[in-house]
Amino acid sequence: REEKESLGVKDDLKLTLNAVKVLEARYLLKDEDGKIIETPRQMFRRVASHIGIIEALYDFMEYKKTGKIPENAEKIGKVSLTQEEVLRRAFNYMKEDGIMEGTFEEFMDFLSTKGTSAHLYINKFEEMMSSLDFVPNSPTLMNAGTKLGQLSACFVLPVGDSIEDIFETLKNTALIHKSGGGTGFSFSRLRPKDDIVGSTKGVASGPVSFMKIFDVTTDVIKQGGKRRGANMGILNYNHPDIMEFVLSKDSENKVLSNFNISVGVTDEFFEKLDNDDYVDLINPRTKKVTKRIKAKELWDAIIDQAWKTADPGLIFLDEINRKNPVKNVGDIESTNPCGEQPLLPYESCNLGSINLSKYVNGKDIDYDRLRETVWLATRFLDDVIDANKFPVEQIKKVTRMTRKIGLGVMGFADLLIKLEVPYNSWEALEIAEKVMSFINEESHKASQHLAEERGVFPAWYGSEWEKEGIKMRNSTTTTIAPTGTISIIAGCSSSIEPIFALAFVRHVLNGQELLEVNPLFEEKTRSLGLYSEELMRKVAETGNLENIEINEEIKKIFVTAHEVDPQWHVLMQATFQRYCDSGVSKTINMKSDATREDIAKAYRMAKDLHCKGITVYRDKSKTVQVLTAGTTE
Ligand code: UDP
């Protein structure tokens, strides 16, 4: 408690020390002198009151149409200046979309004379976040109710084959990174290295060289921004520069360090690979074949490089486009940085995750309470689209046309531990299937309900949803995000990943050591009378129980990421993917002695099990590694 207060944070939500540290560093609002001016609860209140107030606009719309005022309406004499700003902006968006009648003044008058039920939603949203049942993606936490006002984590931008287009996208990238969003790009339209440049009669420098400019830009913006901007770079397998692209990253993380890279592959590529056939490399400018290489040669290079550096991953373009619900708007060529969100060019998506560890009741999952949270969270995420301040006009247009939202989960490993089910078991896959299909179905129902209230998303006409006769407010509702930071805030295991380490020693400044133990592991060992500082220090040496003498049941339940066979990792990803509209972010962790064949097997399995993409991470394959199991040096 003292340590928390020494950070200048009054922790009114009983968060973990790590959560308080993260919030203090980048989330809680500060005054001009850098002094923190809100508590964690007030942060959630700020978010709730700048998202939930959107409900008032829909109340007004309904009133204009039918004369009806919602039940429990409360008259609001005055809204805060920042709320007014959100309302005014959203009002204008709705006007532009042709769905809002009347004037803003008339709306404000409606608020004070007729009233709205927005306050009810504001309270519910606040409760849902303060209880850590659901946490929206970082930009929503950081920027709601602030000048920046940008609320989405995921963006995809097109890269055209001209200097003007490239630098236009570079500028937009900078604007997005400044606000805490991440960007994905396909560089496949760029002409290859050494191709001619008409205007100067010079030679082109190719996609990889341009990626480096994006990388440096990210570095520079990072200095002033609230968080590290991240990028996904994609090049299709038949681009003439594909080999250079595959080899472009190194294990020291010195080049393209702000990029994850993935090769865009299609079913045709795998046919060629299976038939030991050649791939025609095609210049996107001339559409002519420049060279032929054996599919196997490319495959081996991809696998070898992924073994060495963890990059490139694969993105399965045909699978993604088969599942694209808005083919009427366009084809998908890229995902966001961590791969969970396939998006159209200029499309953005806001995410949020339900903390599954909170839904265990004895040895059962509390589905009734989970349903309530899914419905409320779906509504919250739909409101975010209207409350959002889009950094670029075109992004606003496309995002509001498809209204994608990404509801996901975190704390899945915690849930399994509480249910005493090992992560690497068929039972765990069954639970994954049951939980995610439930969330997917309920969020679809919630979106259908919103469509009745508010209308379908504008691109619904002509979409796959229309063909099925299902009216939806959002073209997608579910995504499994990595939840890198929000799971720290919520104090749960991240996303659908297994526990990374049960105990580790954190080296803090001035030579001090801090022993950190997974809370569920501590609870369990204490309840069995097994807990001792000595045991925890021993566990911290490797982070796992592999070489610890402890009962077998505990070893199974507290299995960690590196002990889980890669195939279980892929199976888990594929299981969540089956019940997820968008994609699944998952790291297929491997031990440092994993072979190239292990990687090839995982990549192949991901394709066969209809994943949308895959990345592996072999322990110690990068010298700069974010998480290390075991004692840190
Ligand atoms: N992201 C980013 N920079 C970061 C972390 C995340 O741009 O340092 C973006 C990226 O698009 C990623 C998405 O945010 O895919 C979601 O990441 P995560 O769930 O880890 O974010 P959180 O909301 O937990 O901060």
XYZ file of C-alpha atoms and ligand atoms in Angstrom:
658
model
C 0.000 0.000 0.000
C 2.815 2.342 0.900
C 4.577 1.566 -2.326
C 1.416 2.346 -4.290
C 1.020 5.662 -2.535
C 4.634 6.537 -3.073
C 3.776 6.364 -6.779
C 1.215 9.087 -6.216
C -1.712 6.758 -6.794
C -4.597 6.336 -4.415
C -5.639 2.790 -5.177
C -9.381 2.681 -4.597
C -9.874 -0.639 -6.414
C -7.433 -2.930 -4.598
C -5.363 -3.518 -7.694
C -2.053 -5.356 -7.812
C 1.147 -3.376 -7.443
C 1.997 -4.027 -11.094
C -1.401 -2.736 -12.169
C -0.877 0.454 -10.192
C 2.569 0.902 -11.713
C 1.224 0.551 -15.245
C -1.667 2.918 -14.590
C 0.596 5.455 -12.967
C 3.065 5.453 -15.832
C 0.688 5.854 -18.726
C -3.033 5.726 -18.037
C -4.072 7.977 -15.172
C -4.497 11.579 -16.214
C -1.862 14.008 -14.996
C -1.830 17.765 -14.618
C 0.715 20.023 -16.297
C 3.266 19.338 -13.572
C 2.943 15.602 -14.081
C 0.959 15.093 -10.899
C -1.647 12.355 -11.089
C -5.156 13.752 -10.908
C -7.359 10.670 -10.948
C -7.680 7.384 -9.073
C -8.132 4.089 -10.920
C -11.863 4.165 -10.213
C -12.084 7.717 -11.468
C -10.311 6.601 -14.632
C -13.018 3.999 -15.243
C -15.632 6.621 -14.392
C -14.090 8.947 -16.975
C -14.198 6.212 -19.597
C -17.766 5.188 -18.719
C -19.104 8.720 -18.738
C -17.602 9.571 -22.135
C -18.778 6.326 -23.751
C -22.137 5.857 -22.031
C -23.242 9.412 -22.815
C -23.583 8.262 -26.451
C -26.758 6.478 -25.344
C -28.381 9.904 -25.088
C -28.010 10.441 -28.835
C -29.848 7.221 -29.575
C -32.550 8.188 -27.099
C -32.974 11.460 -28.974
C -33.082 9.663 -32.325
C -35.818 7.379 -31.031
C -37.710 10.337 -29.657
C -37.602 12.132 -33.010
C -38.904 9.013 -34.724
C -41.564 7.818 -32.307
C -41.974 10.454 -29.616
C -40.931 7.862 -27.033
C -38.781 8.633 -24.020
C -36.885 5.739 -22.439
C -37.966 4.212 -19.167
C -36.016 5.579 -16.207
C -35.137 8.689 -18.169
C -33.421 11.325 -16.097
C -33.307 14.963 -17.082
C -29.804 16.269 -17.501
C -29.395 19.995 -17.055
C -25.763 20.108 -17.939
C -23.116 17.786 -19.243
C -19.396 18.323 -18.736
C -17.468 20.192 -21.402
C -15.637 17.064 -22.469
C -18.879 15.088 -22.648
C -20.374 17.864 -24.744
C -17.430 17.634 -27.086
C -17.986 13.904 -27.533
C -21.705 14.413 -28.075
C -21.237 17.206 -30.581
C -18.751 15.187 -32.601
C -20.873 12.049 -32.566
C -23.951 14.108 -33.433
C -22.152 15.414 -36.483
C -21.046 11.911 -37.521
C -24.659 10.807 -37.333
C -25.787 13.822 -39.311
C -23.235 13.056 -42.014
C -24.483 9.487 -42.094
C -27.997 10.849 -42.611
C -29.444 9.104 -39.565
C -29.849 12.064 -37.229
C -32.636 14.607 -37.420
C -32.821 18.003 -35.755
C -30.103 20.260 -34.429
C -27.573 19.836 -31.649
C -29.284 22.582 -29.670
C -32.562 20.724 -29.958
C -30.786 17.623 -28.658
C -29.348 19.481 -25.671
C -32.799 20.805 -24.969
C -34.171 17.267 -25.113
C -31.610 16.241 -22.483
C -32.828 18.840 -20.006
C -36.555 18.662 -20.698
C -37.214 15.027 -21.573
C -34.130 13.227 -20.307
C -32.157 10.097 -21.123
C -31.269 6.708 -19.684
C -27.581 7.304 -20.434
C -26.770 7.613 -16.709
C -27.893 4.012 -16.196
C -25.465 2.790 -18.810
C -22.719 5.016 -17.487
C -23.142 3.397 -14.076
C -23.254 -0.107 -15.511
C -20.204 0.505 -17.689
C -18.304 1.886 -14.729
C -19.194 -1.097 -12.600
C -18.259 -3.582 -15.330
C -14.791 -2.023 -15.608
C -14.141 -1.228 -11.934
C -14.939 -4.803 -11.006
C -12.358 -5.801 -13.644
C -14.962 -8.023 -15.329
C -14.312 -6.272 -18.621
C -11.552 -3.891 -19.716
C -11.492 -2.019 -23.044
C -8.291 -1.739 -25.089
C -5.637 0.702 -23.915
C -6.451 3.643 -26.200
C -9.998 3.743 -24.826
C -8.666 3.839 -21.257
C -6.032 6.422 -22.051
C -7.919 8.734 -24.357
C -11.641 8.710 -23.511
C -12.642 12.183 -22.399
C -9.306 13.703 -23.430
C -8.317 15.971 -26.282
C -6.811 13.093 -28.256
C -10.048 11.111 -28.029
C -8.815 8.217 -30.212
C -10.169 4.961 -28.818
C -9.106 2.106 -31.123
C -6.123 -0.257 -30.928
C -6.224 -1.608 -34.476
C -5.795 -0.074 -37.893
C -4.919 -1.188 -41.405
C -3.726 1.263 -44.028
C -3.196 0.716 -47.759
C 0.233 1.319 -49.294
C 0.047 2.464 -52.911
C 2.865 2.225 -55.431
C 3.832 5.900 -55.537
C 5.846 8.277 -53.387
C 2.708 10.335 -52.742
C 0.750 7.321 -51.564
C 3.550 5.914 -49.446
C 4.164 9.165 -47.620
C 0.461 9.866 -47.182
C 0.231 6.508 -45.418
C 3.370 7.291 -43.440
C 1.752 10.483 -42.174
C -1.435 8.648 -41.222
C 0.673 6.039 -39.450
C 2.309 8.735 -37.347
C -1.092 10.161 -36.402
C -2.330 6.723 -35.380
C 0.778 5.848 -33.351
C 0.611 9.177 -31.561
C -2.778 8.132 -30.219
C -1.731 4.654 -29.095
C -3.036 2.650 -32.063
C -1.172 -0.025 -33.998
C -1.029 -0.301 -37.781
C -0.903 -3.105 -40.311
C 0.047 -2.846 -43.978
C 0.412 -5.011 -47.013
C 3.402 -3.828 -49.023
C 2.494 -6.134 -51.893
C 1.403 -3.382 -54.258
C 4.854 -1.798 -54.273
C 7.005 -2.444 -57.316
C 10.052 -4.579 -56.578
C 13.591 -3.458 -55.963
C 15.465 -2.424 -59.136
C 12.270 -1.967 -61.114
C 12.106 1.245 -63.128
C 10.813 4.535 -61.782
C 9.173 6.384 -64.686
C 9.529 9.956 -63.525
C 13.209 9.840 -62.666
C 14.393 6.983 -64.908
C 15.981 5.660 -61.752
C 15.468 2.344 -60.018
C 12.970 1.507 -57.280
C 14.216 0.553 -53.842
C 11.479 -1.967 -53.095
C 9.057 -2.755 -50.232
C 11.655 -3.621 -47.577
C 13.402 -0.269 -47.915
C 10.101 1.551 -47.449
C 9.263 -0.575 -44.437
C 12.401 0.783 -42.836
C 11.039 4.325 -43.115
C 7.868 3.236 -41.339
C 10.021 1.592 -38.702
C 12.061 4.734 -38.020
C 8.916 6.855 -37.942
C 7.499 4.540 -35.309
C 10.665 4.948 -33.255
C 10.506 8.710 -33.407
C 6.805 8.959 -32.538
C 7.349 6.527 -29.675
C 9.374 9.143 -27.829
C 6.405 11.461 -27.508
C 3.549 8.984 -27.499
C 1.824 7.123 -24.715
C 2.867 3.726 -25.890
C 5.024 1.959 -28.388
C 3.419 1.993 -31.799
C 3.477 -1.427 -33.372
C 3.281 -2.503 -36.997
C 2.401 -5.531 -39.031
C 4.168 -5.775 -42.383
C 2.823 -8.202 -44.946
C 4.210 -9.227 -48.295
C 2.492 -11.788 -50.484
C 4.428 -14.954 -51.282
C 4.567 -14.209 -55.006
C 6.101 -10.731 -54.773
C 9.547 -10.620 -56.449
C 11.140 -9.287 -53.228
C 9.729 -12.061 -51.055
C 13.118 -13.577 -50.156
C 14.546 -10.239 -49.067
C 11.393 -9.702 -47.005
C 11.601 -13.126 -45.368
C 15.207 -12.483 -44.366
C 14.682 -8.864 -43.370
C 14.644 -9.291 -39.558
C 17.484 -10.465 -37.381
C 17.602 -12.013 -33.941
C 19.229 -8.971 -32.360
C 16.050 -7.068 -33.123
C 18.110 -4.323 -34.715
C 16.232 -3.926 -37.981
C 12.494 -3.434 -38.315
C 12.207 -3.798 -34.563
C 8.805 -2.121 -34.550
C 7.435 -4.624 -37.069
C 5.972 -8.054 -36.884
C 6.243 -9.497 -40.364
C 4.128 -12.142 -42.029
C 4.113 -13.708 -45.458
C 0.699 -13.534 -47.105
C -0.010 -17.063 -48.320
C -2.936 -18.556 -50.222
C -4.319 -22.038 -50.823
C -2.515 -21.990 -54.162
C 0.818 -21.615 -52.399
C 0.173 -24.762 -50.371
C -0.876 -26.656 -53.513
C 2.408 -25.723 -55.100
C 4.260 -26.719 -51.989
C 2.534 -30.097 -51.907
C 3.212 -30.703 -55.593
C 6.802 -29.509 -55.298
C 5.894 -26.910 -57.888
C 7.304 -23.491 -58.759
C 5.923 -20.148 -57.634
C 5.785 -17.399 -60.264
C 7.067 -14.158 -58.765
C 5.035 -11.350 -60.279
C 5.870 -7.660 -60.503
C 2.693 -5.946 -59.227
C 3.303 -2.945 -61.514
C 3.633 -4.836 -64.818
C 1.818 -8.024 -63.736
C 4.646 -9.886 -65.477
C 6.492 -12.891 -64.111
C 10.008 -11.840 -63.187
C 11.297 -15.117 -61.801
C 10.265 -18.585 -60.664
C 11.303 -20.216 -57.421
C 10.458 -23.561 -55.912
C 7.653 -23.247 -53.343
C 9.729 -25.523 -51.119
C 12.695 -23.172 -51.310
C 10.542 -20.288 -50.075
C 8.926 -22.449 -47.399
C 12.286 -23.596 -46.068
C 13.530 -20.017 -45.928
C 10.421 -18.930 -44.002
C 10.769 -21.785 -41.524
C 14.511 -21.309 -41.080
C 14.112 -17.602 -40.429
C 11.183 -18.117 -38.044
C 13.364 -20.600 -36.167
C 16.153 -18.054 -35.924
C 14.212 -14.870 -35.214
C 10.485 -15.687 -34.692
C 9.673 -13.802 -37.914
C 8.055 -14.165 -40.379
C 4.708 -15.556 -39.401
C 2.086 -16.521 -41.953
C -1.231 -14.948 -42.749
C -3.764 -17.124 -44.521
C -5.350 -14.699 -46.953
C -7.881 -17.082 -48.528
C -9.168 -18.209 -45.150
C -9.487 -14.598 -44.029
C -11.362 -13.574 -47.150
C -13.625 -16.597 -47.083
C -14.734 -15.421 -43.647
C -14.830 -11.733 -44.608
C -18.402 -10.665 -43.775
C -18.223 -7.494 -45.866
C -16.920 -8.743 -49.228
C -19.161 -6.030 -50.681
C -16.794 -3.401 -49.276
C -13.553 -5.059 -50.354
C -10.896 -7.713 -49.881
C -8.715 -7.971 -46.797
C -4.955 -7.842 -47.320
C -3.649 -7.269 -43.811
C -4.259 -7.588 -40.094
C -3.295 -5.269 -37.231
C 0.147 -5.744 -35.562
C -0.567 -8.710 -33.352
C -2.591 -10.516 -36.025
C -5.932 -10.747 -34.262
C -7.799 -8.266 -36.377
C -8.075 -8.628 -40.153
C -9.244 -5.268 -41.496
C -10.009 -3.571 -44.795
C -7.753 -0.759 -45.916
C -8.536 2.331 -43.771
C -10.592 0.284 -41.359
C -10.090 0.458 -37.584
C -11.437 -1.616 -34.739
C -11.839 -1.101 -31.020
C -11.393 -4.055 -28.706
C -12.279 -5.055 -25.177
C -11.833 -8.228 -23.176
C -13.834 -10.101 -20.579
C -11.834 -11.374 -17.623
C -12.913 -15.018 -17.525
C -11.257 -15.677 -14.176
C -14.123 -13.707 -12.645
C -16.791 -16.109 -13.896
C -16.019 -19.201 -11.873
C -18.601 -20.288 -9.384
C -17.279 -23.222 -7.385
C -16.362 -25.690 -10.114
C -18.700 -24.196 -12.695
C -18.731 -21.272 -15.066
C -21.381 -18.687 -14.265
C -22.967 -18.416 -17.708
C -25.827 -16.189 -16.632
C -23.498 -13.517 -15.373
C -21.246 -14.024 -18.404
C -24.222 -13.436 -20.713
C -24.982 -10.158 -18.976
C -21.411 -8.976 -19.366
C -21.287 -10.002 -23.040
C -24.419 -8.002 -23.790
C -23.268 -4.948 -21.886
C -19.752 -5.105 -23.342
C -21.105 -5.416 -26.889
C -23.182 -2.322 -26.327
C -20.222 -0.499 -24.796
C -17.995 -1.336 -27.788
C -20.685 -0.171 -30.220
C -20.948 3.124 -28.327
C -17.165 3.500 -28.591
C -17.455 3.713 -32.393
C -19.620 6.825 -32.009
C -17.582 8.364 -29.195
C -14.341 7.858 -31.120
C -12.308 10.727 -32.524
C -10.902 9.286 -35.732
C -7.442 10.494 -36.686
C -8.120 10.413 -40.442
C -11.317 11.169 -42.357
C -11.179 8.042 -44.512
C -10.743 5.840 -41.425
C -13.856 7.331 -39.948
C -15.779 6.582 -43.123
C -14.772 2.938 -43.460
C -14.986 2.171 -39.742
C -18.471 3.604 -39.428
C -19.561 1.678 -42.518
C -18.695 -1.762 -41.114
C -18.846 -0.990 -37.380
C -16.496 -3.831 -36.425
C -15.955 -4.419 -32.744
C -13.668 -6.964 -31.085
C -14.945 -8.516 -27.889
C -12.479 -11.057 -26.529
C -11.325 -12.746 -23.369
C -8.441 -12.772 -20.916
C -7.770 -14.788 -17.789
C -8.529 -18.034 -19.622
C -5.586 -19.853 -18.004
C -6.755 -18.609 -14.590
C -10.204 -19.982 -15.332
C -8.728 -23.392 -16.152
C -6.634 -23.383 -12.982
C -9.667 -22.543 -10.881
C -11.536 -25.389 -12.545
C -8.445 -27.574 -11.998
C -8.144 -28.435 -15.673
C -4.672 -28.584 -17.299
C -4.237 -26.212 -20.258
C -2.865 -29.018 -22.425
C -5.852 -31.318 -22.237
C -8.912 -32.179 -24.298
C -11.036 -30.959 -21.439
C -9.463 -27.511 -21.734
C -10.282 -27.451 -25.454
C -13.867 -28.397 -24.640
C -14.092 -25.549 -22.158
C -12.607 -23.168 -24.718
C -15.180 -24.284 -27.232
C -18.063 -23.935 -24.831
C -17.053 -20.539 -23.474
C -16.123 -18.936 -26.767
C -19.095 -20.257 -28.718
C -21.287 -18.884 -25.947
C -19.643 -15.477 -26.056
C -19.757 -15.380 -29.842
C -23.414 -16.342 -29.991
C -24.476 -13.964 -27.239
C -22.549 -11.046 -28.690
C -24.204 -11.708 -32.052
C -27.580 -11.678 -30.347
C -26.653 -8.462 -28.570
C -25.596 -6.909 -31.866
C -28.855 -8.031 -33.476
C -30.746 -6.426 -30.637
C -28.770 -3.219 -31.181
C -29.610 -3.407 -34.895
C -33.301 -3.387 -34.000
C -32.778 -0.349 -31.775
C -30.275 1.572 -33.858
C -30.303 0.073 -37.344
C -27.901 -2.258 -39.170
C -24.312 -1.240 -39.968
C -24.396 0.757 -43.229
C -22.484 -1.840 -45.291
C -24.936 -4.553 -44.144
C -26.754 -4.223 -47.456
C -24.886 -6.586 -49.760
C -22.908 -8.191 -46.929
C -22.788 -11.876 -46.013
C -25.046 -11.081 -43.066
C -27.740 -9.804 -45.389
C -27.500 -12.988 -47.458
C -28.154 -14.953 -44.280
C -31.035 -12.659 -43.393
C -29.483 -11.651 -40.066
C -29.647 -8.003 -39.150
C -26.500 -6.954 -37.300
C -25.326 -3.675 -35.823
C -21.685 -4.740 -36.216
C -20.132 -6.702 -39.082
C -17.947 -8.583 -36.580
C -18.237 -8.762 -32.822
C -15.455 -11.047 -31.549
C -11.636 -10.930 -31.532
C -9.055 -12.508 -29.223
C -6.551 -9.731 -28.441
C -3.207 -10.287 -26.693
C -4.336 -8.094 -23.755
C -0.679 -7.344 -23.000
C -1.415 -4.405 -20.719
C -5.067 -4.684 -19.820
C -4.494 -8.141 -18.319
C -1.890 -6.567 -16.034
C -4.431 -3.928 -15.049
C -7.027 -6.631 -14.394
C -4.477 -8.808 -12.604
C -5.241 -11.918 -14.635
C -3.441 -14.196 -17.078
C -3.192 -12.698 -20.527
C -5.622 -13.508 -23.312
C -5.946 -17.259 -23.908
C -2.277 -17.941 -23.115
C -1.120 -20.370 -20.467
C 0.647 -18.972 -17.399
C 4.093 -17.787 -18.450
C 5.926 -18.308 -15.148
C 4.627 -19.355 -11.735
C 7.242 -17.389 -9.892
C 10.080 -15.131 -10.880
C 12.549 -12.753 -9.338
C 12.283 -9.220 -10.542
C 15.465 -7.220 -10.274
C 14.608 -3.700 -9.312
C 16.874 -0.689 -9.064
C 19.537 -0.469 -6.331
C 20.185 -4.210 -6.456
C 16.989 -5.186 -4.706
C 15.190 -8.348 -5.633
C 11.478 -8.843 -5.648
C 10.042 -12.339 -5.622
C 6.789 -12.467 -7.551
C 4.515 -15.465 -7.276
C 1.435 -16.198 -9.359
C -1.481 -15.498 -6.980
C -3.385 -18.678 -7.811
C -0.254 -20.738 -7.285
C 0.388 -19.052 -3.985
C -3.190 -19.616 -2.883
C -3.087 -23.283 -3.813
C 0.244 -24.040 -2.169
C -0.752 -22.149 0.946
C -4.044 -24.042 1.188
C -2.111 -27.306 1.044
C 0.470 -26.111 3.536
C 3.191 -26.364 0.899
C 4.064 -22.713 0.578
C 7.516 -21.574 1.596
C 9.763 -18.782 0.430
C 12.406 -21.393 -0.247
C 10.111 -23.366 -2.545
C 9.067 -20.219 -4.396
C 12.682 -19.208 -4.943
C 13.357 -22.643 -6.349
C 10.350 -22.407 -8.672
C 11.541 -18.963 -9.736
C 14.751 -20.458 -11.118
C 12.887 -21.889 -14.096
C 9.429 -20.454 -13.603
C 7.838 -23.906 -13.707
C 7.415 -27.108 -11.700
C 9.164 -29.470 -14.097
C 12.027 -30.279 -11.727
C 10.240 -29.611 -8.457
C 9.079 -32.375 -6.204
C 5.427 -31.632 -5.740
C 2.291 -33.645 -6.321
C 1.581 -34.542 -9.944
C -1.901 -33.051 -9.975
C -0.512 -29.607 -9.138
C 2.159 -29.976 -11.790
C -0.507 -30.669 -14.402
C -2.802 -27.831 -13.429
C -0.042 -25.256 -13.128
C 1.559 -26.095 -16.463
C 3.383 -23.117 -18.030
C 3.713 -21.865 -21.610
C 6.988 -23.595 -22.441
C 5.906 -26.943 -21.045
C 2.819 -26.950 -23.237
C 3.558 -28.841 -26.424
C 3.329 -26.509 -29.458
C 0.564 -28.644 -30.900
C -1.657 -27.900 -27.921
C -0.964 -24.211 -28.435
C -2.097 -24.457 -32.058
C -5.126 -26.558 -31.112
C -6.139 -23.935 -28.562
C -5.756 -21.137 -31.111
C -7.788 -23.087 -33.679
C -10.519 -23.838 -31.141
C -10.969 -20.176 -30.250
C -10.779 -19.261 -33.934
C -13.747 -21.467 -34.754
C -15.956 -19.273 -32.600
C -14.473 -15.921 -33.347
C -15.536 -13.526 -36.145
C -12.144 -11.885 -36.481
C -8.816 -13.459 -35.522
C -6.971 -14.855 -32.546
C -3.713 -13.490 -31.232
C -1.671 -16.398 -29.921
C 1.985 -17.027 -29.424
C 2.947 -20.594 -30.128
C 5.680 -20.842 -27.510
C 8.458 -23.333 -28.083
C 11.438 -24.354 -26.037
C 14.819 -23.120 -27.192
C 15.719 -26.597 -28.415
C 12.688 -26.795 -30.736
C 13.647 -27.752 -34.286
C 12.800 -26.317 -37.687
C 10.520 -29.319 -38.208
C 8.575 -28.350 -35.083
C 7.987 -24.940 -36.561
C 7.010 -26.290 -39.961
C 4.585 -28.647 -38.263
C 2.956 -25.829 -36.295
C 2.618 -23.619 -39.397
C 1.130 -26.462 -41.365
C -1.244 -27.411 -38.593
C -2.487 -23.823 -38.301
C -3.319 -23.844 -42.007
C -5.081 -27.215 -41.833
C -7.106 -26.187 -38.774
C -8.366 -22.990 -40.454
C -6.486 -20.464 -38.389
C -6.184 -17.002 -39.937
C -2.515 -16.603 -39.178
C 0.295 -18.020 -37.091
C 3.391 -16.873 -35.228
C 5.764 -18.999 -33.227
C 8.213 -17.933 -30.621
C 11.155 -20.132 -29.782
C 12.544 -19.231 -26.370
C 15.713 -17.130 -26.596
C 15.452 -16.736 -30.375
C 15.636 -13.004 -29.864
C 18.296 -11.377 -27.746
C 15.829 -8.703 -26.734
C 12.886 -10.564 -25.319
C 9.964 -8.997 -23.535
C 9.161 -11.849 -21.182
C 11.663 -14.341 -19.818
C 10.541 -17.238 -17.674
C 12.741 -17.831 -14.686
C 15.100 -15.584 -12.821
C 15.997 -12.485 -14.787
C 19.570 -11.343 -14.919
N -0.754 -2.246 -29.739
C 0.163 -1.280 -30.115
N 1.280 -1.048 -29.328
C 1.511 -1.742 -28.201
C 0.596 -2.736 -27.807
C -0.530 -2.961 -28.596
O -0.004 -0.639 -31.132
O 2.541 -1.498 -27.524
C -1.992 -2.493 -30.553
C -1.828 -3.578 -31.582
O -2.681 -3.306 -32.675
C -2.312 -4.806 -30.861
C -3.494 -4.225 -30.134
O -3.046 -2.932 -29.740
O -2.636 -5.831 -31.751
C -3.977 -4.978 -28.942
O -2.881 -5.299 -28.088
P -3.108 -5.627 -26.553
O -4.355 -6.433 -26.418
O -1.843 -6.193 -26.013
O -3.353 -4.166 -25.959
P -3.833 -3.654 -24.523
O -5.203 -3.119 -24.703
O -3.723 -4.763 -23.530
O -2.862 -2.547 -24.198
